[in-house]
JSON list of C-alpha atoms in Angstrom, two decimals:
[
{"chain": "V", "resi": 11, "resn": "MET", "atom": "CA", "xyz": [-44.78, -1.42, -137.71]},
{"chain": "V", "resi": 12, "resn": "SER", "atom": "CA", "xyz": [-45.12, -0.01, -134.20]},
{"chain": "V", "resi": 13, "resn": "THR", "atom": "CA", "xyz": [-43.11, -2.49, -132.12]},
{"chain": "V", "resi": 14, "resn": "ARG", "atom": "CA", "xyz": [-39.72, -4.03, -132.75]},
{"chain": "V", "resi": 15, "resn": "LEU", "atom": "CA", "xyz": [-37.77, -7.08, -131.63]},
{"chain": "V", "resi": 16, "resn": "ALA", "atom": "CA", "xyz": [-35.42, -5.69, -128.97]},
{"chain": "V", "resi": 17, "resn": "SER", "atom": "CA", "xyz": [-33.64, -8.60, -127.30]},
{"chain": "V", "resi": 18, "resn": "LEU", "atom": "CA", "xyz": [-33.47, -12.30, -126.56]},
{"chain": "V", "resi": 19, "resn": "VAL", "atom": "CA", "xyz": [-33.77, -12.87, -122.80]},
{"chain": "V", "resi": 20, "resn": "ILE", "atom": "CA", "xyz": [-32.08, -15.94, -121.30]},
{"chain": "V", "resi": 21, "resn": "ASP", "atom": "CA", "xyz": [-32.55, -17.14, -117.72]},
{"chain": "V", "resi": 22, "resn": "ALA", "atom": "CA", "xyz": [-29.28, -18.14, -116.02]},
{"chain": "V", "resi": 23, "resn": "THR", "atom": "CA", "xyz": [-28.09, -19.21, -112.60]},
{"chain": "V", "resi": 24, "resn": "ASP", "atom": "CA", "xyz": [-24.75, -17.50, -113.33]},
{"chain": "V", "resi": 25, "resn": "PRO", "atom": "CA", "xyz": [-25.40, -14.59, -115.71]},
{"chain": "V", "resi": 26, "resn": "ALA", "atom": "CA", "xyz": [-21.81, -13.34, -115.64]},
{"chain": "V", "resi": 27, "resn": "ALA", "atom": "CA", "xyz": [-20.35, -16.70, -116.69]},
{"chain": "V", "resi": 28, "resn": "VAL", "atom": "CA", "xyz": [-22.82, -17.38, -119.48]},
{"chain": "V", "resi": 29, "resn": "ALA", "atom": "CA", "xyz": [-22.54, -13.78, -120.73]},
{"chain": "V", "resi": 30, "resn": "GLN", "atom": "CA", "xyz": [-18.78, -14.27, -120.93]},
{"chain": "V", "resi": 31, "resn": "PHE", "atom": "CA", "xyz": [-19.30, -17.47, -122.93]},
{"chain": "V", "resi": 32, "resn": "TRP", "atom": "CA", "xyz": [-21.55, -15.74, -125.44]},
{"chain": "V", "resi": 33, "resn": "TYR", "atom": "CA", "xyz": [-19.26, -12.72, -125.62]},
{"chain": "V", "resi": 34, "resn": "ILE", "atom": "CA", "xyz": [-16.50, -15.09, -126.79]},
{"chain": "V", "resi": 35, "resn": "MET", "atom": "CA", "xyz": [-18.80, -16.80, -129.28]},
{"chain": "V", "resi": 36, "resn": "LEU", "atom": "CA", "xyz": [-20.53, -13.74, -130.74]},
{"chain": "V", "resi": 37, "resn": "GLY", "atom": "CA", "xyz": [-18.51, -10.65, -129.90]},
{"chain": "V", "resi": 38, "resn": "GLY", "atom": "CA", "xyz": [-20.30, -7.46, -128.98]},
{"chain": "V", "resi": 39, "resn": "THR", "atom": "CA", "xyz": [-20.06, -5.74, -125.59]},
{"chain": "V", "resi": 40, "resn": "ALA", "atom": "CA", "xyz": [-21.06, -7.35, -122.27]},
{"chain": "V", "resi": 41, "resn": "THR", "atom": "CA", "xyz": [-22.38, -4.90, -119.67]},
{"chain": "V", "resi": 42, "resn": "PRO", "atom": "CA", "xyz": [-23.82, -5.51, -116.18]},
{"chain": "V", "resi": 43, "resn": "GLU", "atom": "CA", "xyz": [-27.49, -4.73, -115.51]},
{"chain": "V", "resi": 44, "resn": "ARG", "atom": "CA", "xyz": [-28.83, -3.21, -112.30]},
{"chain": "V", "resi": 45, "resn": "ASP", "atom": "CA", "xyz": [-30.76, -6.40, -111.43]},
{"chain": "V", "resi": 46, "resn": "GLY", "atom": "CA", "xyz": [-27.61, -8.55, -111.35]},
{"chain": "V", "resi": 47, "resn": "GLY", "atom": "CA", "xyz": [-27.96, -9.76, -114.92]},
{"chain": "V", "resi": 48, "resn": "TYR", "atom": "CA", "xyz": [-25.85, -9.00, -117.97]},
{"chain": "V", "resi": 49, "resn": "ARG", "atom": "CA", "xyz": [-26.57, -7.63, -121.43]},
{"chain": "V", "resi": 50, "resn": "LEU", "atom": "CA", "xyz": [-24.55, -8.59, -124.47]},
{"chain": "V", "resi": 51, "resn": "LEU", "atom": "CA", "xyz": [-24.94, -5.61, -126.77]},
{"chain": "V", "resi": 52, "resn": "ALA", "atom": "CA", "xyz": [-25.08, -6.80, -130.36]},
{"chain": "V", "resi": 53, "resn": "PRO", "atom": "CA", "xyz": [-22.46, -5.55, -132.81]},
{"chain": "V", "resi": 54, "resn": "ASP", "atom": "CA", "xyz": [-23.88, -3.05, -135.30]},
{"chain": "V", "resi": 55, "resn": "VAL", "atom": "CA", "xyz": [-25.08, -5.43, -138.01]},
{"chain": "V", "resi": 56, "resn": "GLY", "atom": "CA", "xyz": [-27.04, -3.36, -140.46]},
{"chain": "V", "resi": 57, "resn": "GLY", "atom": "CA", "xyz": [-29.28, -2.04, -137.71]},
{"chain": "V", "resi": 58, "resn": "SER", "atom": "CA", "xyz": [-30.78, -5.51, -137.14]},
{"chain": "V", "resi": 59, "resn": "GLY", "atom": "CA", "xyz": [-28.59, -6.79, -134.32]},
{"chain": "V", "resi": 60, "resn": "ILE", "atom": "CA", "xyz": [-30.33, -8.40, -131.34]},
{"chain": "V", "resi": 61, "resn": "ASP", "atom": "CA", "xyz": [-29.07, -7.99, -127.78]},
{"chain": "V", "resi": 62, "resn": "LEU", "atom": "CA", "xyz": [-28.82, -11.05, -125.54]},
{"chain": "V", "resi": 63, "resn": "VAL", "atom": "CA", "xyz": [-29.96, -10.37, -121.97]},
{"chain": "V", "resi": 64, "resn": "PHE", "atom": "CA", "xyz": [-29.08, -12.81, -119.18]},
{"chain": "V", "resi": 65, "resn": "ARG", "atom": "CA", "xyz": [-31.40, -12.71, -116.15]},
{"chain": "V", "resi": 66, "resn": "ARG", "atom": "CA", "xyz": [-30.51, -14.36, -112.84]},
{"chain": "V", "resi": 67, "resn": "VAL", "atom": "CA", "xyz": [-32.85, -17.15, -111.72]},
{"chain": "V", "resi": 68, "resn": "PRO", "atom": "CA", "xyz": [-32.43, -19.63, -108.83]},
{"chain": "V", "resi": 69, "resn": "SER", "atom": "CA", "xyz": [-33.24, -22.85, -110.71]},
{"chain": "V", "resi": 70, "resn": "ALA", "atom": "CA", "xyz": [-31.20, -24.67, -113.34]},
{"chain": "V", "resi": 71, "resn": "LYS", "atom": "CA", "xyz": [-32.51, -25.70, -116.77]},
{"chain": "V", "resi": 72, "resn": "SER", "atom": "CA", "xyz": [-34.45, -28.99, -116.68]},
{"chain": "V", "resi": 73, "resn": "ALA", "atom": "CA", "xyz": [-36.03, -29.41, -120.14]},
{"chain": "V", "resi": 74, "resn": "LYS", "atom": "CA", "xyz": [-35.27, -28.69, -123.79]},
{"chain": "V", "resi": 75, "resn": "ASN", "atom": "CA", "xyz": [-35.71, -25.03, -124.68]},
{"chain": "V", "resi": 76, "resn": "ARG", "atom": "CA", "xyz": [-38.35, -24.09, -127.24]},
{"chain": "V", "resi": 77, "resn": "ILE", "atom": "CA", "xyz": [-36.17, -21.27, -128.52]},
{"chain": "V", "resi": 78, "resn": "HIS", "atom": "CA", "xyz": [-32.52, -21.62, -129.51]},
{"chain": "V", "resi": 79, "resn": "VAL", "atom": "CA", "xyz": [-29.95, -19.71, -131.53]},
{"chain": "V", "resi": 80, "resn": "ASP", "atom": "CA", "xyz": [-27.97, -20.73, -134.60]},
{"chain": "V", "resi": 81, "resn": "LEU", "atom": "CA", "xyz": [-24.50, -19.36, -135.26]},
{"chain": "V", "resi": 82, "resn": "ALA", "atom": "CA", "xyz": [-23.24, -18.68, -138.77]},
{"chain": "V", "resi": 83, "resn": "THR", "atom": "CA", "xyz": [-19.88, -19.55, -140.31]},
{"chain": "V", "resi": 84, "resn": "GLU", "atom": "CA", "xyz": [-18.50, -18.33, -143.62]},
{"chain": "V", "resi": 85, "resn": "SER", "atom": "CA", "xyz": [-16.00, -21.08, -144.50]},
{"chain": "V", "resi": 86, "resn": "PRO", "atom": "CA", "xyz": [-15.18, -24.71, -143.59]},
{"chain": "V", "resi": 87, "resn": "HIS", "atom": "CA", "xyz": [-12.16, -23.42, -141.68]},
{"chain": "V", "resi": 88, "resn": "GLU", "atom": "CA", "xyz": [-14.28, -21.02, -139.61]},
{"chain": "V", "resi": 89, "resn": "TYR", "atom": "CA", "xyz": [-16.72, -23.86, -138.90]},
{"chain": "V", "resi": 90, "resn": "GLN", "atom": "CA", "xyz": [-13.90, -26.02, -137.55]},
{"chain": "V", "resi": 91, "resn": "VAL", "atom": "CA", "xyz": [-12.48, -23.14, -135.49]},
{"chain": "V", "resi": 92, "resn": "LEU", "atom": "CA", "xyz": [-15.84, -22.13, -134.01]},
{"chain": "V", "resi": 93, "resn": "THR", "atom": "CA", "xyz": [-16.89, -25.67, -133.08]},
{"chain": "V", "resi": 94, "resn": "SER", "atom": "CA", "xyz": [-13.53, -26.22, -131.38]},
{"chain": "V", "resi": 95, "resn": "LEU", "atom": "CA", "xyz": [-13.74, -22.86, -129.62]},
{"chain": "V", "resi": 96, "resn": "ALA", "atom": "CA", "xyz": [-17.19, -23.66, -128.26]},
{"chain": "V", "resi": 97, "resn": "VAL", "atom": "CA", "xyz": [-15.88, -26.75, -126.47]},
{"chain": "V", "resi": 98, "resn": "ASP", "atom": "CA", "xyz": [-12.75, -24.94, -125.28]},
{"chain": "V", "resi": 99, "resn": "VAL", "atom": "CA", "xyz": [-14.80, -22.24, -123.53]},
{"chain": "V", "resi": 100, "resn": "GLY", "atom": "CA", "xyz": [-17.34, -24.48, -121.83]},
{"chain": "V", "resi": 101, "resn": "ALA", "atom": "CA", "xyz": [-19.88, -25.90, -124.29]},
{"chain": "V", "resi": 102, "resn": "ARG", "atom": "CA", "xyz": [-20.60, -29.58, -124.70]},
{"chain": "V", "resi": 103, "resn": "GLU", "atom": "CA", "xyz": [-21.64, -31.25, -127.91]},
{"chain": "V", "resi": 104, "resn": "GLY", "atom": "CA", "xyz": [-25.11, -32.77, -127.98]},
{"chain": "V", "resi": 105, "resn": "ARG", "atom": "CA", "xyz": [-27.73, -34.30, -130.24]},
{"chain": "V", "resi": 106, "resn": "VAL", "atom": "CA", "xyz": [-31.36, -33.14, -130.24]},
{"chain": "V", "resi": 107, "resn": "GLY", "atom": "CA", "xyz": [-33.30, -35.48, -132.51]},
{"chain": "V", "resi": 108, "resn": "GLN", "atom": "CA", "xyz": [-31.42, -34.78, -135.74]},
{"chain": "V", "resi": 109, "resn": "GLY", "atom": "CA", "xyz": [-30.02, -37.44, -138.04]},
{"chain": "V", "resi": 110, "resn": "PRO", "atom": "CA", "xyz": [-26.32, -38.15, -138.43]},
{"chain": "V", "resi": 111, "resn": "GLU", "atom": "CA", "xyz": [-25.85, -36.17, -141.67]},
{"chain": "V", "resi": 112, "resn": "VAL", "atom": "CA", "xyz": [-26.93, -32.60, -141.00]},
{"chain": "V", "resi": 113, "resn": "PRO", "atom": "CA", "xyz": [-25.04, -29.38, -141.86]},
{"chain": "V", "resi": 114, "resn": "TRP", "atom": "CA", "xyz": [-24.73, -28.22, -138.26]},
{"chain": "V", "resi": 115, "resn": "THR", "atom": "CA", "xyz": [-23.46, -29.30, -134.87]},
{"chain": "V", "resi": 116, "resn": "VAL", "atom": "CA", "xyz": [-25.63, -29.06, -131.76]},
{"chain": "V", "resi": 117, "resn": "PHE", "atom": "CA", "xyz": [-24.09, -27.80, -128.52]},
{"chain": "V", "resi": 118, "resn": "HIS", "atom": "CA", "xyz": [-25.20, -26.91, -125.00]},
{"chain": "V", "resi": 119, "resn": "ASP", "atom": "CA", "xyz": [-23.80, -23.72, -123.48]},
{"chain": "V", "resi": 120, "resn": "PRO", "atom": "CA", "xyz": [-22.53, -23.68, -119.85]},
{"chain": "V", "resi": 121, "resn": "GLU", "atom": "CA", "xyz": [-26.14, -23.34, -118.59]},
{"chain": "V", "resi": 122, "resn": "GLY", "atom": "CA", "xyz": [-27.33, -26.22, -120.78]},
{"chain": "V", "resi": 123, "resn": "ASN", "atom": "CA", "xyz": [-29.04, -24.09, -123.45]},
{"chain": "V", "resi": 124, "resn": "GLU", "atom": "CA", "xyz": [-29.12, -25.69, -126.88]},
{"chain": "V", "resi": 125, "resn": "PHE", "atom": "CA", "xyz": [-27.53, -23.89, -129.83]},
{"chain": "V", "resi": 126, "resn": "CYS", "atom": "CA", "xyz": [-26.28, -24.88, -133.28]},
{"chain": "V", "resi": 127, "resn": "ILE", "atom": "CA", "xyz": [-23.20, -23.94, -135.23]},
{"chain": "V", "resi": 128, "resn": "LEU", "atom": "CA", "xyz": [-24.06, -24.05, -138.93]},
{"chain": "V", "resi": 129, "resn": "GLU", "atom": "CA", "xyz": [-21.81, -25.13, -141.74]},
{"chain": "V", "resi": 130, "resn": "PRO", "atom": "CA", "xyz": [-21.33, -22.31, -144.28]},
{"chain": "V", "resi": 131, "resn": "GLY", "atom": "CA", "xyz": [-24.22, -21.79, -146.69]},
{"chain": "V", "resi": 132, "resn": "ASP", "atom": "CA", "xyz": [-25.74, -19.09, -148.88]},
{"chain": "V", "resi": 133, "resn": "LEU", "atom": "CA", "xyz": [-28.89, -18.70, -146.77]},
{"chain": "V", "resi": 134, "resn": "TYR", "atom": "CA", "xyz": [-27.00, -17.31, -143.78]},
{"chain": "V", "resi": 135, "resn": "GLN", "atom": "CA", "xyz": [-24.52, -15.08, -145.56]},
{"chain": "V", "resi": 136, "resn": "ARG", "atom": "CA", "xyz": [-24.47, -11.49, -144.26]},
{"chain": "V", "resi": 137, "resn": "THR", "atom": "CA", "xyz": [-26.34, -12.29, -141.05]},
{"chain": "V", "resi": 138, "resn": "GLY", "atom": "CA", "xyz": [-23.39, -11.55, -138.80]},
{"chain": "V", "resi": 139, "resn": "PRO", "atom": "CA", "xyz": [-22.33, -14.18, -136.22]},
{"chain": "V", "resi": 140, "resn": "LEU", "atom": "CA", "xyz": [-25.93, -14.76, -135.07]},
{"chain": "V", "resi": 141, "resn": "ALA", "atom": "CA", "xyz": [-27.58, -16.59, -137.96]},
{"chain": "V", "resi": 142, "resn": "ALA", "atom": "CA", "xyz": [-31.07, -17.27, -136.62]},
{"chain": "V", "resi": 143, "resn": "LEU", "atom": "CA", "xyz": [-33.40, -17.29, -133.64]},
{"chain": "V", "resi": 144, "resn": "VAL", "atom": "CA", "xyz": [-35.29, -20.57, -133.92]},
{"chain": "V", "resi": 145, "resn": "VAL", "atom": "CA", "xyz": [-38.66, -21.26, -132.27]},
{"chain": "V", "resi": 146, "resn": "ASP", "atom": "CA", "xyz": [-40.31, -24.68, -131.86]},
{"chain": "V", "resi": 147, "resn": "SER", "atom": "CA", "xyz": [-43.90, -24.45, -133.05]},
{"chain": "V", "resi": 148, "resn": "ALA", "atom": "CA", "xyz": [-47.08, -26.44, -133.59]},
{"chain": "V", "resi": 149, "resn": "ASP", "atom": "CA", "xyz": [-48.18, -24.11, -136.42]},
{"chain": "V", "resi": 150, "resn": "PRO", "atom": "CA", "xyz": [-45.19, -22.30, -137.95]},
{"chain": "V", "resi": 151, "resn": "ALA", "atom": "CA", "xyz": [-47.24, -20.29, -140.47]},
{"chain": "V", "resi": 152, "resn": "ALA", "atom": "CA", "xyz": [-49.58, -18.90, -137.82]},
{"chain": "V", "resi": 153, "resn": "MET", "atom": "CA", "xyz": [-46.70, -18.09, -135.49]},
{"chain": "V", "resi": 154, "resn": "ALA", "atom": "CA", "xyz": [-44.82, -16.36, -138.29]},
{"chain": "V", "resi": 155, "resn": "GLY", "atom": "CA", "xyz": [-47.88, -14.24, -138.96]},
{"chain": "V", "resi": 156, "resn": "PHE", "atom": "CA", "xyz": [-48.13, -13.13, -135.35]},
{"chain": "V", "resi": 157, "resn": "TRP", "atom": "CA", "xyz": [-44.42, -12.37, -134.97]},
{"chain": "V", "resi": 158, "resn": "ALA", "atom": "CA", "xyz": [-44.23, -10.57, -138.30]},
{"chain": "V", "resi": 159, "resn": "ALA", "atom": "CA", "xyz": [-46.82, -8.15, -136.92]},
{"chain": "V", "resi": 160, "resn": "ALA", "atom": "CA", "xyz": [-45.07, -7.93, -133.54]},
{"chain": "V", "resi": 161, "resn": "THR", "atom": "CA", "xyz": [-41.57, -7.31, -134.93]},
{"chain": "V", "resi": 162, "resn": "GLY", "atom": "CA", "xyz": [-42.20, -5.62, -138.27]},
{"chain": "V", "resi": 163, "resn": "TRP", "atom": "CA", "xyz": [-40.08, -8.28, -139.99]},
{"chain": "V", "resi": 164, "resn": "PRO", "atom": "CA", "xyz": [-41.63, -9.47, -143.26]},
{"chain": "V", "resi": 165, "resn": "SER", "atom": "CA", "xyz": [-42.28, -13.13, -143.97]},
{"chain": "V", "resi": 166, "resn": "VAL", "atom": "CA", "xyz": [-39.70, -14.59, -146.35]},
{"chain": "V", "resi": 167, "resn": "HIS", "atom": "CA", "xyz": [-40.78, -18.23, -146.35]},
{"chain": "V", "resi": 168, "resn": "THR", "atom": "CA", "xyz": [-43.90, -20.11, -145.24]},
{"chain": "V", "resi": 169, "resn": "GLY", "atom": "CA", "xyz": [-44.38, -23.85, -145.59]},
{"chain": "V", "resi": 170, "resn": "ALA", "atom": "CA", "xyz": [-46.06, -26.77, -143.86]},
{"chain": "V", "resi": 171, "resn": "GLY", "atom": "CA", "xyz": [-43.11, -27.49, -141.60]},
{"chain": "V", "resi": 172, "resn": "ALA", "atom": "CA", "xyz": [-41.32, -24.17, -141.30]},
{"chain": "V", "resi": 173, "resn": "ALA", "atom": "CA", "xyz": [-41.66, -20.43, -141.72]},
{"chain": "V", "resi": 174, "resn": "ALA", "atom": "CA", "xyz": [-39.12, -17.63, -141.57]},
{"chain": "V", "resi": 175, "resn": "LEU", "atom": "CA", "xyz": [-38.96, -13.87, -141.11]},
{"chain": "V", "resi": 176, "resn": "ARG", "atom": "CA", "xyz": [-36.09, -11.54, -141.87]},
{"chain": "V", "resi": 177, "resn": "SER", "atom": "CA", "xyz": [-35.55, -7.89, -141.09]},
{"chain": "V", "resi": 178, "resn": "ALA", "atom": "CA", "xyz": [-36.03, -5.60, -144.06]},
{"chain": "V", "resi": 179, "resn": "GLY", "atom": "CA", "xyz": [-32.42, -4.49, -143.48]},
{"chain": "V", "resi": 180, "resn": "THR", "atom": "CA", "xyz": [-29.60, -6.00, -145.50]},
{"chain": "V", "resi": 181, "resn": "SER", "atom": "CA", "xyz": [-28.24, -8.08, -142.63]},
{"chain": "V", "resi": 182, "resn": "GLY", "atom": "CA", "xyz": [-29.02, -9.50, -139.21]},
{"chain": "V", "resi": 183, "resn": "PRO", "atom": "CA", "xyz": [-30.45, -12.85, -138.06]},
{"chain": "V", "resi": 184, "resn": "TRP", "atom": "CA", "xyz": [-33.45, -14.76, -139.31]},
{"chain": "V", "resi": 185, "resn": "LEU", "atom": "CA", "xyz": [-36.45, -15.52, -137.09]},
{"chain": "V", "resi": 186, "resn": "GLU", "atom": "CA", "xyz": [-37.47, -19.10, -137.87]},
{"chain": "V", "resi": 187, "resn": "PHE", "atom": "CA", "xyz": [-40.38, -21.28, -136.74]},
{"chain": "V", "resi": 188, "resn": "LEU", "atom": "CA", "xyz": [-40.02, -25.06, -137.03]},
{"chain": "V", "resi": 189, "resn": "ARG", "atom": "CA", "xyz": [-42.80, -27.59, -136.58]},
{"chain": "V", "resi": 190, "resn": "VAL", "atom": "CA", "xyz": [-42.09, -29.98, -133.70]},
{"chain": "V", "resi": 191, "resn": "PRO", "atom": "CA", "xyz": [-44.29, -32.63, -132.04]},
{"chain": "V", "resi": 192, "resn": "ASP", "atom": "CA", "xyz": [-43.30, -31.62, -128.50]},
{"chain": "V", "resi": 193, "resn": "THR", "atom": "CA", "xyz": [-45.65, -29.53, -126.40]},
{"chain": "V", "resi": 194, "resn": "LYS", "atom": "CA", "xyz": [-44.57, -26.65, -124.18]},
{"chain": "V", "resi": 195, "resn": "ARG", "atom": "CA", "xyz": [-43.70, -27.70, -120.62]},
{"chain": "V", "resi": 196, "resn": "GLY", "atom": "CA", "xyz": [-43.47, -24.91, -118.12]},
{"chain": "V", "resi": 197, "resn": "PRO", "atom": "CA", "xyz": [-42.24, -21.33, -118.56]},
{"chain": "V", "resi": 198, "resn": "ASN", "atom": "CA", "xyz": [-39.63, -20.73, -121.25]},
{"chain": "V", "resi": 199, "resn": "ARG", "atom": "CA", "xyz": [-36.11, -19.93, -120.07]},
{"chain": "V", "resi": 200, "resn": "ILE", "atom": "CA", "xyz": [-35.47, -18.15, -123.37]},
{"chain": "V", "resi": 201, "resn": "ARG", "atom": "CA", "xyz": [-37.94, -15.55, -124.62]},
{"chain": "V", "resi": 202, "resn": "PHE", "atom": "CA", "xyz": [-38.27, -12.31, -126.55]},
{"chain": "V", "resi": 203, "resn": "ASP", "atom": "CA", "xyz": [-38.58, -8.68, -125.54]},
{"chain": "V", "resi": 204, "resn": "VAL", "atom": "CA", "xyz": [-40.35, -6.40, -127.99]},
{"chain": "V", "resi": 205, "resn": "ALA", "atom": "CA", "xyz": [-40.31, -2.64, -127.56]},
{"chain": "V", "resi": 206, "resn": "VAL", "atom": "CA", "xyz": [-42.68, 0.13, -128.55]},
{"chain": "V", "resi": 207, "resn": "LEU", "atom": "CA", "xyz": [-41.07, 2.37, -131.14]},
{"chain": "V", "resi": 208, "resn": "ALA", "atom": "CA", "xyz": [-39.99, 5.79, -129.94]},
{"chain": "V", "resi": 209, "resn": "ASP", "atom": "CA", "xyz": [-42.39, 7.54, -132.32]},
{"chain": "V", "resi": 210, "resn": "ARG", "atom": "CA", "xyz": [-45.32, 5.38, -131.08]},
{"chain": "V", "resi": 211, "resn": "PRO", "atom": "CA", "xyz": [-45.23, 6.00, -127.32]},
{"chain": "V", "resi": 212, "resn": "ASP", "atom": "CA", "xyz": [-48.77, 4.75, -126.59]},
{"chain": "V", "resi": 213, "resn": "GLY", "atom": "CA", "xyz": [-47.99, 1.44, -124.89]},
{"chain": "V", "resi": 214, "resn": "ASP", "atom": "CA", "xyz": [-51.65, 0.73, -124.12]},
{"chain": "V", "resi": 215, "resn": "ALA", "atom": "CA", "xyz": [-52.51, 0.90, -127.79]},
{"chain": "V", "resi": 216, "resn": "GLU", "atom": "CA", "xyz": [-49.66, -1.48, -128.64]},
{"chain": "V", "resi": 217, "resn": "ALA", "atom": "CA", "xyz": [-50.76, -3.89, -125.91]},
{"chain": "V", "resi": 218, "resn": "ALA", "atom": "CA", "xyz": [-54.27, -3.86, -127.35]},
{"chain": "V", "resi": 219, "resn": "ARG", "atom": "CA", "xyz": [-52.88, -4.44, -130.85]},
{"chain": "V", "resi": 220, "resn": "LEU", "atom": "CA", "xyz": [-50.89, -7.50, -129.72]},
{"chain": "V", "resi": 221, "resn": "ILE", "atom": "CA", "xyz": [-53.94, -8.91, -127.95]},
{"chain": "V", "resi": 222, "resn": "ALA", "atom": "CA", "xyz": [-55.99, -8.45, -131.12]},
{"chain": "V", "resi": 223, "resn": "LEU", "atom": "CA", "xyz": [-53.29, -10.39, -132.99]},
{"chain": "V", "resi": 224, "resn": "GLY", "atom": "CA", "xyz": [-53.63, -13.35, -130.61]},
{"chain": "V", "resi": 225, "resn": "ALA", "atom": "CA", "xyz": [-51.44, -12.59, -127.58]},
{"chain": "V", "resi": 226, "resn": "THR", "atom": "CA", "xyz": [-52.69, -12.92, -124.01]},
{"chain": "V", "resi": 227, "resn": "GLU", "atom": "CA", "xyz": [-51.62, -10.48, -121.31]},
{"chain": "V", "resi": 228, "resn": "LEU", "atom": "CA", "xyz": [-50.46, -12.13, -118.08]},
{"chain": "V", "resi": 229, "resn": "PRO", "atom": "CA", "xyz": [-51.69, -10.84, -114.71]},
{"chain": "V", "resi": 230, "resn": "GLY", "atom": "CA", "xyz": [-49.54, -8.65, -112.50]},
{"chain": "V", "resi": 231, "resn": "GLY", "atom": "CA", "xyz": [-49.30, -5.39, -114.37]},
{"chain": "V", "resi": 232, "resn": "PRO", "atom": "CA", "xyz": [-46.05, -3.64, -115.35]},
{"chain": "V", "resi": 233, "resn": "ASP", "atom": "CA", "xyz": [-42.76, -4.92, -113.95]},
{"chain": "V", "resi": 234, "resn": "PRO", "atom": "CA", "xyz": [-40.05, -2.57, -112.55]},
{"chain": "V", "resi": 235, "resn": "ASP", "atom": "CA", "xyz": [-39.00, -1.73, -116.14]},
{"chain": "V", "resi": 236, "resn": "GLY", "atom": "CA", "xyz": [-42.56, -0.70, -116.95]},
{"chain": "V", "resi": 237, "resn": "ALA", "atom": "CA", "xyz": [-42.88, -3.76, -119.22]},
{"chain": "V", "resi": 238, "resn": "LEU", "atom": "CA", "xyz": [-46.01, -5.88, -119.59]},
{"chain": "V", "resi": 239, "resn": "ALA", "atom": "CA", "xyz": [-45.85, -9.68, -119.75]},
{"chain": "V", "resi": 240, "resn": "PHE", "atom": "CA", "xyz": [-47.68, -11.63, -122.47]},
{"chain": "V", "resi": 241, "resn": "VAL", "atom": "CA", "xyz": [-47.78, -15.04, -124.06]},
{"chain": "V", "resi": 242, "resn": "ASP", "atom": "CA", "xyz": [-47.98, -15.45, -127.82]},
{"chain": "V", "resi": 243, "resn": "PRO", "atom": "CA", "xyz": [-50.65, -17.64, -129.52]},
{"chain": "V", "resi": 244, "resn": "GLU", "atom": "CA", "xyz": [-48.68, -20.80, -128.61]},
{"chain": "V", "resi": 245, "resn": "GLY", "atom": "CA", "xyz": [-48.03, -19.80, -125.01]},
{"chain": "V", "resi": 246, "resn": "ASN", "atom": "CA", "xyz": [-44.47, -18.50, -125.34]},
{"chain": "V", "resi": 247, "resn": "GLU", "atom": "CA", "xyz": [-43.76, -15.73, -122.84]},
{"chain": "V", "resi": 248, "resn": "PHE", "atom": "CA", "xyz": [-42.57, -12.32, -124.02]},
{"chain": "V", "resi": 249, "resn": "ARG", "atom": "CA", "xyz": [-42.50, -8.76, -122.69]},
{"chain": "V", "resi": 250, "resn": "LEU", "atom": "CA", "xyz": [-43.67, -5.51, -124.23]},
{"chain": "V", "resi": 251, "resn": "LEU", "atom": "CA", "xyz": [-41.25, -2.76, -123.21]},
{"chain": "V", "resi": 252, "resn": "PRO", "atom": "CA", "xyz": [-42.30, 0.90, -123.23]},
{"chain": "V", "resi": 253, "resn": "ALA", "atom": "CA", "xyz": [-40.50, 3.19, -125.65]},
{"chain": "V", "resi": 254, "resn": "ARG", "atom": "CA", "xyz": [-38.51, 4.87, -122.88]},
{"chain": "V", "resi": 255, "resn": "VAL", "atom": "CA", "xyz": [-36.71, 1.67, -121.78]},
{"chain": "V", "resi": 256, "resn": "ARG", "atom": "CA", "xyz": [-33.19, 1.30, -123.19]},
{"chain": "V", "resi": 257, "resn": "THR", "atom": "CA", "xyz": [-33.04, -1.93, -125.19]}
]
């Protein structure tokens, strides 16, 4: 492993407001960024916590996201409390193609981003409040293979319709890929940042490794953070951050 999953980046027209929403839902520490965005620093969850980074953009969400988050609960009471809290602090309940009898409730956050609150279950015990990062995919097994190499998270499950990765640590969220019929429409408003490990400072070598795995580098060169922009094998945007960038 020479790169790691550093953060989930979310475009927002009002980063402060949506960061406050997710601070209430997940905990952690919300801090302003120099570009006008906000970072929700993950609680220390076995070393596998993922920061949420909210970047200011001028346009509002107009289509279903291809990446969403699932929130864990540990008891029926916590499920009831968390679903009520979500509405109280600005979420609205929705339905995104699922049947009536599913063990989760779909919501949209104040910016319209889909997320699910899961009923308690053994699979998501010890994840912390963030149960999973879920990616729509045409080929879940192939995507899991790419992202296992990009994050260092081993594959835990691979099937025809879904695949899942989990950090080798004892806790933290899952990274799941679900087969969907929809095709990608426009740039993703939610995407990943991966970072070069501090003991592997050669960013060029890591960029070449990701390209060999199936990523495509986007034109434009490094951004102000020194990060390079890529798309994964299914066209999902992500950045490769150099080791020196705080993530």
